[in-house]
mmCIF file of C-alpha atoms in Angstrom:
data_model
loop_
_atom_site.group_PDB
_atom_site.id
_atom_site.type_symbol
_atom_site.label_atom_id
_atom_site.label_comp_id
_atom_site.label_asym_id
_atom_site.label_seq_id
_atom_site.Cartn_x
_atom_site.Cartn_y
_atom_site.Cartn_z
ATOM 1 C CA MET A 1 116.862 62.050 130.524
ATOM 2 C CA LYS A 2 114.125 64.711 132.550
ATOM 3 C CA VAL A 3 115.050 67.008 130.000
ATOM 4 C CA TRP A 4 113.956 65.035 127.163
ATOM 5 C CA LYS A 5 110.746 63.840 129.130
ATOM 6 C CA SER A 6 110.037 67.818 129.465
ATOM 7 C CA LEU A 7 110.414 67.976 125.573
ATOM 8 C CA LEU A 8 108.245 65.126 124.763
ATOM 9 C CA ILE A 9 105.132 66.375 127.020
ATOM 10 C CA VAL A 10 105.596 69.837 125.280
ATOM 11 C CA LEU A 11 105.411 68.422 121.858
ATOM 12 C CA MET A 12 102.708 66.184 122.705
ATOM 13 C CA ILE A 13 100.853 69.072 124.107
ATOM 14 C CA PHE A 14 101.504 70.908 120.967
ATOM 15 C CA ALA A 15 100.414 68.425 118.908
ATOM 16 C CA ASN A 16 96.703 68.187 120.601
ATOM 17 C CA LEU A 17 96.466 71.778 119.904
ATOM 18 C CA ALA A 18 97.272 71.473 116.397
ATOM 19 C CA PHE A 19 95.371 68.645 115.556
ATOM 20 C CA ALA A 20 92.422 68.524 117.851
ATOM 21 C CA GLN A 21 88.839 70.457 117.457
ATOM 22 C CA PRO A 22 89.450 73.467 120.017
ATOM 23 C CA SER A 23 86.398 73.218 122.496
ATOM 24 C CA PHE A 24 86.729 76.924 123.038
ATOM 25 C CA ALA A 25 86.574 77.829 119.140
ATOM 26 C CA ASP A 26 83.508 80.402 118.772
ATOM 27 C CA ARG A 27 79.888 79.159 118.206
ATOM 28 C CA PRO A 28 78.310 80.742 114.938
ATOM 29 C CA LYS A 29 76.866 83.761 115.493
ATOM 30 C CA PHE A 30 72.958 82.760 115.099
ATOM 31 C CA SER A 31 71.656 86.348 115.808
ATOM 32 C CA LYS A 32 73.466 87.651 112.501
ATOM 33 C CA ASN A 33 71.390 84.911 110.633
ATOM 34 C CA PRO A 34 69.250 86.614 108.010
ATOM 35 C CA ASP A 35 66.625 83.857 109.191
ATOM 36 C CA TYR A 36 66.846 84.533 112.665
ATOM 37 C CA ILE A 37 66.522 88.480 112.340
ATOM 38 C CA GLU A 38 63.312 87.733 110.190
ATOM 39 C CA VAL A 39 61.965 85.029 112.727
ATOM 40 C CA THR A 40 62.625 87.360 115.433
ATOM 41 C CA LYS A 41 61.347 90.468 113.745
ATOM 42 C CA ALA A 42 58.024 88.425 112.877
ATOM 43 C CA LEU A 43 57.203 87.330 116.563
ATOM 44 C CA ASN A 44 57.667 90.794 118.165
ATOM 45 C CA GLU A 45 55.302 92.303 115.785
ATOM 46 C CA LEU A 46 52.740 89.189 116.195
ATOM 47 C CA SER A 47 53.387 89.377 120.438
ATOM 48 C CA GLN A 48 52.351 93.388 119.969
ATOM 49 C CA THR A 49 49.726 92.681 117.862
ATOM 50 C CA LYS A 50 48.337 90.341 120.756
ATOM 51 C CA ASP A 51 48.928 92.548 123.308
ATOM 52 C CA ALA A 52 47.177 95.462 121.744
ATOM 53 C CA GLN A 53 44.667 93.044 121.186
ATOM 54 C CA THR A 54 44.403 94.064 117.265
ATOM 55 C CA GLN A 55 43.212 92.035 114.401
ATOM 56 C CA VAL A 56 45.610 91.523 111.978
ATOM 57 C CA GLU A 57 43.867 91.609 108.358
ATOM 58 C CA GLY A 58 42.721 88.605 107.238
ATOM 59 C CA LEU A 59 44.233 86.021 110.105
ATOM 60 C CA THR A 60 42.009 84.915 113.193
ATOM 61 C CA PRO A 61 42.857 84.881 116.990
ATOM 62 C CA GLU A 62 43.870 81.108 116.304
ATOM 63 C CA GLU A 63 45.843 81.394 113.185
ATOM 64 C CA ILE A 64 47.849 84.173 115.027
ATOM 65 C CA GLN A 65 48.502 81.776 118.199
ATOM 66 C CA LYS A 66 49.367 78.847 115.908
ATOM 67 C CA ARG A 67 51.906 81.011 113.928
ATOM 68 C CA THR A 68 53.289 82.428 117.056
ATOM 69 C CA GLU A 69 53.947 78.814 118.072
ATOM 70 C CA GLU A 70 55.750 77.967 114.885
ATOM 71 C CA LEU A 71 57.881 80.748 114.837
ATOM 72 C CA THR A 72 58.783 80.173 118.630
ATOM 73 C CA LEU A 73 59.875 76.537 117.761
ATOM 74 C CA GLN A 74 61.747 77.761 114.764
ATOM 75 C CA LYS A 75 63.650 80.510 116.590
ATOM 76 C CA TYR A 76 64.647 77.994 119.115
ATOM 77 C CA ALA A 77 65.787 75.329 116.763
ATOM 78 C CA LEU A 78 68.362 78.454 115.018
ATOM 79 C CA GLU A 79 69.761 79.205 118.374
ATOM 80 C CA THR A 80 70.369 75.573 119.283
ATOM 81 C CA GLY A 81 72.288 75.078 115.730
ATOM 82 C CA ILE A 82 69.946 73.231 113.903
ATOM 83 C CA ASN A 83 71.340 74.794 110.321
ATOM 84 C CA TRP A 84 68.894 72.327 108.077
ATOM 85 C CA GLY A 85 65.418 71.621 106.715
ATOM 86 C CA LYS A 86 63.467 68.572 105.966
ATOM 87 C CA CYS A 87 60.715 68.454 102.810
ATOM 88 C CA GLU A 88 57.931 65.998 102.702
ATOM 89 C CA ASN A 89 56.258 65.070 99.722
ATOM 90 C CA GLN A 90 52.517 64.445 100.125
ATOM 91 C CA THR A 91 51.192 65.751 97.124
ATOM 92 C CA GLY A 92 50.360 62.763 94.824
ATOM 93 C CA ASN A 93 53.432 63.618 92.402
ATOM 94 C CA THR A 94 56.902 64.101 92.176
ATOM 95 C CA ILE A 95 58.097 67.620 93.104
ATOM 96 C CA ALA A 96 61.649 69.521 92.820
ATOM 97 C CA VAL A 97 63.191 70.911 95.957
ATOM 98 C CA TYR A 98 66.308 72.517 96.392
ATOM 99 C CA GLY A 99 69.301 71.962 98.327
ATOM 100 C CA LYS A 100 73.384 71.591 98.440
ATOM 101 C CA ARG A 101 75.120 68.957 96.804
ATOM 102 C CA PRO A 102 76.173 66.018 99.090
ATOM 103 C CA ASN A 103 79.677 66.567 98.280
ATOM 104 C CA ASP A 104 81.529 69.749 98.731
ATOM 105 C CA ASP A 105 84.339 68.948 96.210
ATOM 106 C CA ASP A 106 81.406 69.414 93.265
ATOM 107 C CA ASN A 107 80.403 72.744 94.959
ATOM 108 C CA GLU A 108 83.453 74.607 93.425
ATOM 109 C CA ASP A 109 82.464 73.551 89.889
ATOM 110 C CA ALA A 110 78.413 74.427 90.251
ATOM 111 C CA ILE A 111 77.094 76.875 88.549
ATOM 112 C CA TYR A 112 74.209 77.599 90.778
ATOM 113 C CA ASP A 113 74.498 77.790 94.895
ATOM 114 C CA ASN A 114 71.685 75.066 95.326
ATOM 115 C CA GLY A 115 71.086 72.102 93.171
ATOM 116 C CA LEU A 116 67.728 71.044 91.777
ATOM 117 C CA TYR A 117 66.476 67.725 93.002
ATOM 118 C CA PHE A 118 63.280 65.524 92.464
ATOM 119 C CA LEU A 119 61.618 64.118 95.354
ATOM 120 C CA ALA A 120 59.115 60.870 94.996
ATOM 121 C CA ASN A 121 55.621 61.123 96.038
ATOM 122 C CA GLY A 122 55.694 59.780 100.151
ATOM 123 C CA GLN A 123 59.421 60.863 100.383
ATOM 124 C CA SER A 124 61.120 62.820 102.922
ATOM 125 C CA THR A 125 64.489 64.603 102.841
ATOM 126 C CA LYS A 126 66.968 62.564 104.668
ATOM 127 C CA ASP A 127 68.188 64.131 108.357
ATOM 128 C CA ASN A 128 71.068 66.681 108.017
ATOM 129 C CA TRP A 129 70.667 67.380 104.496
ATOM 130 C CA ASP A 130 69.416 70.947 104.197
ATOM 131 C CA CYS A 131 66.097 70.993 101.874
ATOM 132 C CA ASP A 132 66.439 75.187 101.252
ATOM 133 C CA GLY A 133 62.905 74.849 99.607
ATOM 134 C CA ILE A 134 60.620 73.530 96.865
ATOM 135 C CA TYR A 135 60.530 74.407 92.862
ATOM 136 C CA LEU A 136 56.612 75.808 91.804
ATOM 137 C CA PRO A 137 56.330 74.821 88.452
ATOM 138 C CA ASN A 138 54.235 77.350 85.823
ATOM 139 C CA ASP A 139 51.047 75.546 86.162
ATOM 140 C CA ILE A 140 50.965 75.006 89.826
ATOM 141 C CA LYS A 141 49.525 77.094 92.576
ATOM 142 C CA VAL A 142 49.760 77.325 96.331
ATOM 143 C CA ALA A 143 46.569 77.722 98.175
ATOM 144 C CA ASN A 144 46.695 80.570 101.041
ATOM 145 C CA PHE A 145 50.393 81.787 100.463
ATOM 146 C CA THR A 146 52.019 84.499 102.057
ATOM 147 C CA SER A 147 55.590 85.473 102.371
ATOM 148 C CA SER A 148 55.153 87.412 105.525
ATOM 149 C CA PRO A 149 53.757 85.829 109.099
ATOM 150 C CA ASN A 150 52.135 88.409 109.458
ATOM 151 C CA GLY A 151 50.317 89.092 106.263
ATOM 152 C CA GLN A 152 47.254 88.102 104.406
ATOM 153 C CA GLY A 153 47.436 84.977 102.389
ATOM 154 C CA GLU A 154 46.846 84.888 99.027
ATOM 155 C CA GLU A 155 47.058 83.010 95.959
ATOM 156 C CA LEU A 156 51.075 82.180 94.261
ATOM 157 C CA THR A 157 51.158 81.299 91.070
ATOM 158 C CA GLY A 158 54.337 78.979 89.387
ATOM 159 C CA PRO A 159 57.048 79.600 88.292
ATOM 160 C CA ALA A 160 58.835 80.363 91.434
ATOM 161 C CA ALA A 161 61.665 78.984 93.955
ATOM 162 C CA LEU A 162 60.137 78.939 97.903
ATOM 163 C CA LYS A 163 62.354 78.927 100.763
ATOM 164 C CA ILE A 164 62.392 77.828 103.873
ATOM 165 C CA LEU A 165 63.885 78.501 107.212
ATOM 166 C CA ASP A 166 66.640 75.930 108.725
ATOM 167 C CA GLY A 167 64.973 73.831 111.512
ATOM 168 C CA THR A 168 61.513 73.587 109.583
ATOM 169 C CA GLN A 169 60.209 70.530 108.051
ATOM 170 C CA LEU A 170 57.856 71.301 105.267
ATOM 171 C CA VAL A 171 54.979 69.190 104.444
ATOM 172 C CA ILE A 172 53.726 69.702 100.961
ATOM 173 C CA LYS A 173 50.390 68.436 100.029
ATOM 174 C CA SER A 174 47.757 68.744 96.983
ATOM 175 C CA ASN A 175 44.382 69.799 97.370
ATOM 176 C CA PRO A 176 42.282 67.360 95.630
ATOM 177 C CA ASP A 177 39.487 69.828 94.760
ATOM 178 C CA THR A 178 41.474 72.467 93.388
ATOM 179 C CA GLY A 179 44.985 70.946 92.397
ATOM 180 C CA ALA A 180 46.855 73.751 94.464
ATOM 181 C CA ILE A 181 49.519 72.772 96.846
ATOM 182 C CA GLU A 182 49.343 73.558 100.526
ATOM 183 C CA LEU A 183 52.303 74.166 102.972
ATOM 184 C CA ASN A 184 51.788 73.715 106.568
ATOM 185 C CA VAL A 185 54.364 76.411 107.774
ATOM 186 C CA PRO A 186 53.936 80.462 108.045
ATOM 187 C CA THR A 187 57.174 81.296 106.917
ATOM 188 C CA VAL A 188 58.142 80.469 103.224
ATOM 189 C CA LYS A 189 59.726 83.366 100.864
ATOM 190 C CA VAL A 190 59.716 83.553 97.350
ATOM 191 C CA ILE A 191 63.202 83.883 95.910
ATOM 192 C CA ASN A 192 63.885 85.904 93.197
ATOM 193 C CA SER A 193 66.761 84.922 90.619
ATOM 194 C CA ASN A 194 68.057 88.260 89.917
ATOM 195 C CA LYS A 195 68.998 88.540 93.635
ATOM 196 C CA ALA A 196 69.785 84.338 94.715
ATOM 197 C CA ASN A 197 71.648 82.297 92.411
ATOM 198 C CA TRP A 198 69.390 79.623 92.066
ATOM 199 C CA PHE A 199 67.942 77.642 89.580
ATOM 200 C CA ILE A 200 64.107 78.448 88.528
ATOM 201 C CA PRO A 201 63.226 77.078 85.075
ATOM 202 C CA ASP A 202 59.732 77.640 83.373
ATOM 203 C CA ILE A 203 58.809 74.120 83.083
ATOM 204 C CA SER A 204 55.467 72.497 84.081
ATOM 205 C CA GLN A 205 54.439 70.039 86.400
ATOM 206 C CA ALA A 206 54.013 67.148 83.709
ATOM 207 C CA ILE A 207 57.783 67.579 82.856
ATOM 208 C CA ILE A 208 58.637 67.256 86.250
ATOM 209 C CA ASP A 209 56.732 63.782 86.858
ATOM 210 C CA THR A 210 59.451 62.336 84.177
ATOM 211 C CA ARG A 211 62.033 62.778 86.138
ATOM 212 C CA VAL A 212 64.042 59.874 87.950
ATOM 213 C CA PRO A 213 64.102 60.560 92.002
ATOM 214 C CA ASN A 214 67.373 61.721 92.922
ATOM 215 C CA ALA A 215 67.055 63.854 96.225
ATOM 216 C CA PRO A 216 68.836 62.539 99.386
ATOM 217 C CA ILE A 217 66.028 60.600 101.431
ATOM 218 C CA LYS A 218 65.227 59.504 104.687
ATOM 219 C CA LYS A 219 64.954 55.609 104.221
ATOM 220 C CA SER A 220 61.547 53.752 105.912
#
């Protein structure tokens, strides 16, 4: 009887190891994440600028401090395992955003790495759904855009795909005087369709306004 009890205990231990999530599994190597590498590099450059008390072209000391604070929080988000971003639409129009398909099974037949979804005015994408960025139509501009947190802002005209870092809450607003959109984060990257498998059509804002909003949204 003791032998059978011992065998039963051994079998239960192996069953737990086989089916339970191992607590000793390695955590994701955030230091190898391209977003983490980019943020760390930018922070180092901004820190060197402040230490040397040199001026970055086009940036005031207040703007440098603001970018440093934003990047510090983005770096912390990546270090703590936050692997999704959020997009909030305050433009007054429907916008197009990029994100993964909700069902992993659908990804096997997907032509593109990211799907194109439509987000109505006043809506935010839901928590834990990764909004990777936004689509910029061919007749819309981004004011004071920079693909580097250390660079001088300039005007960007679509069509273009703009990628945000994980752990970012991107708020997109529209300037009522110029019609250009304004972004609240310093690190936004232009995605080239030759290097990334994203769908980047050549369409206008008027066409986007005719689409039915279908992005996973945060319920009010």
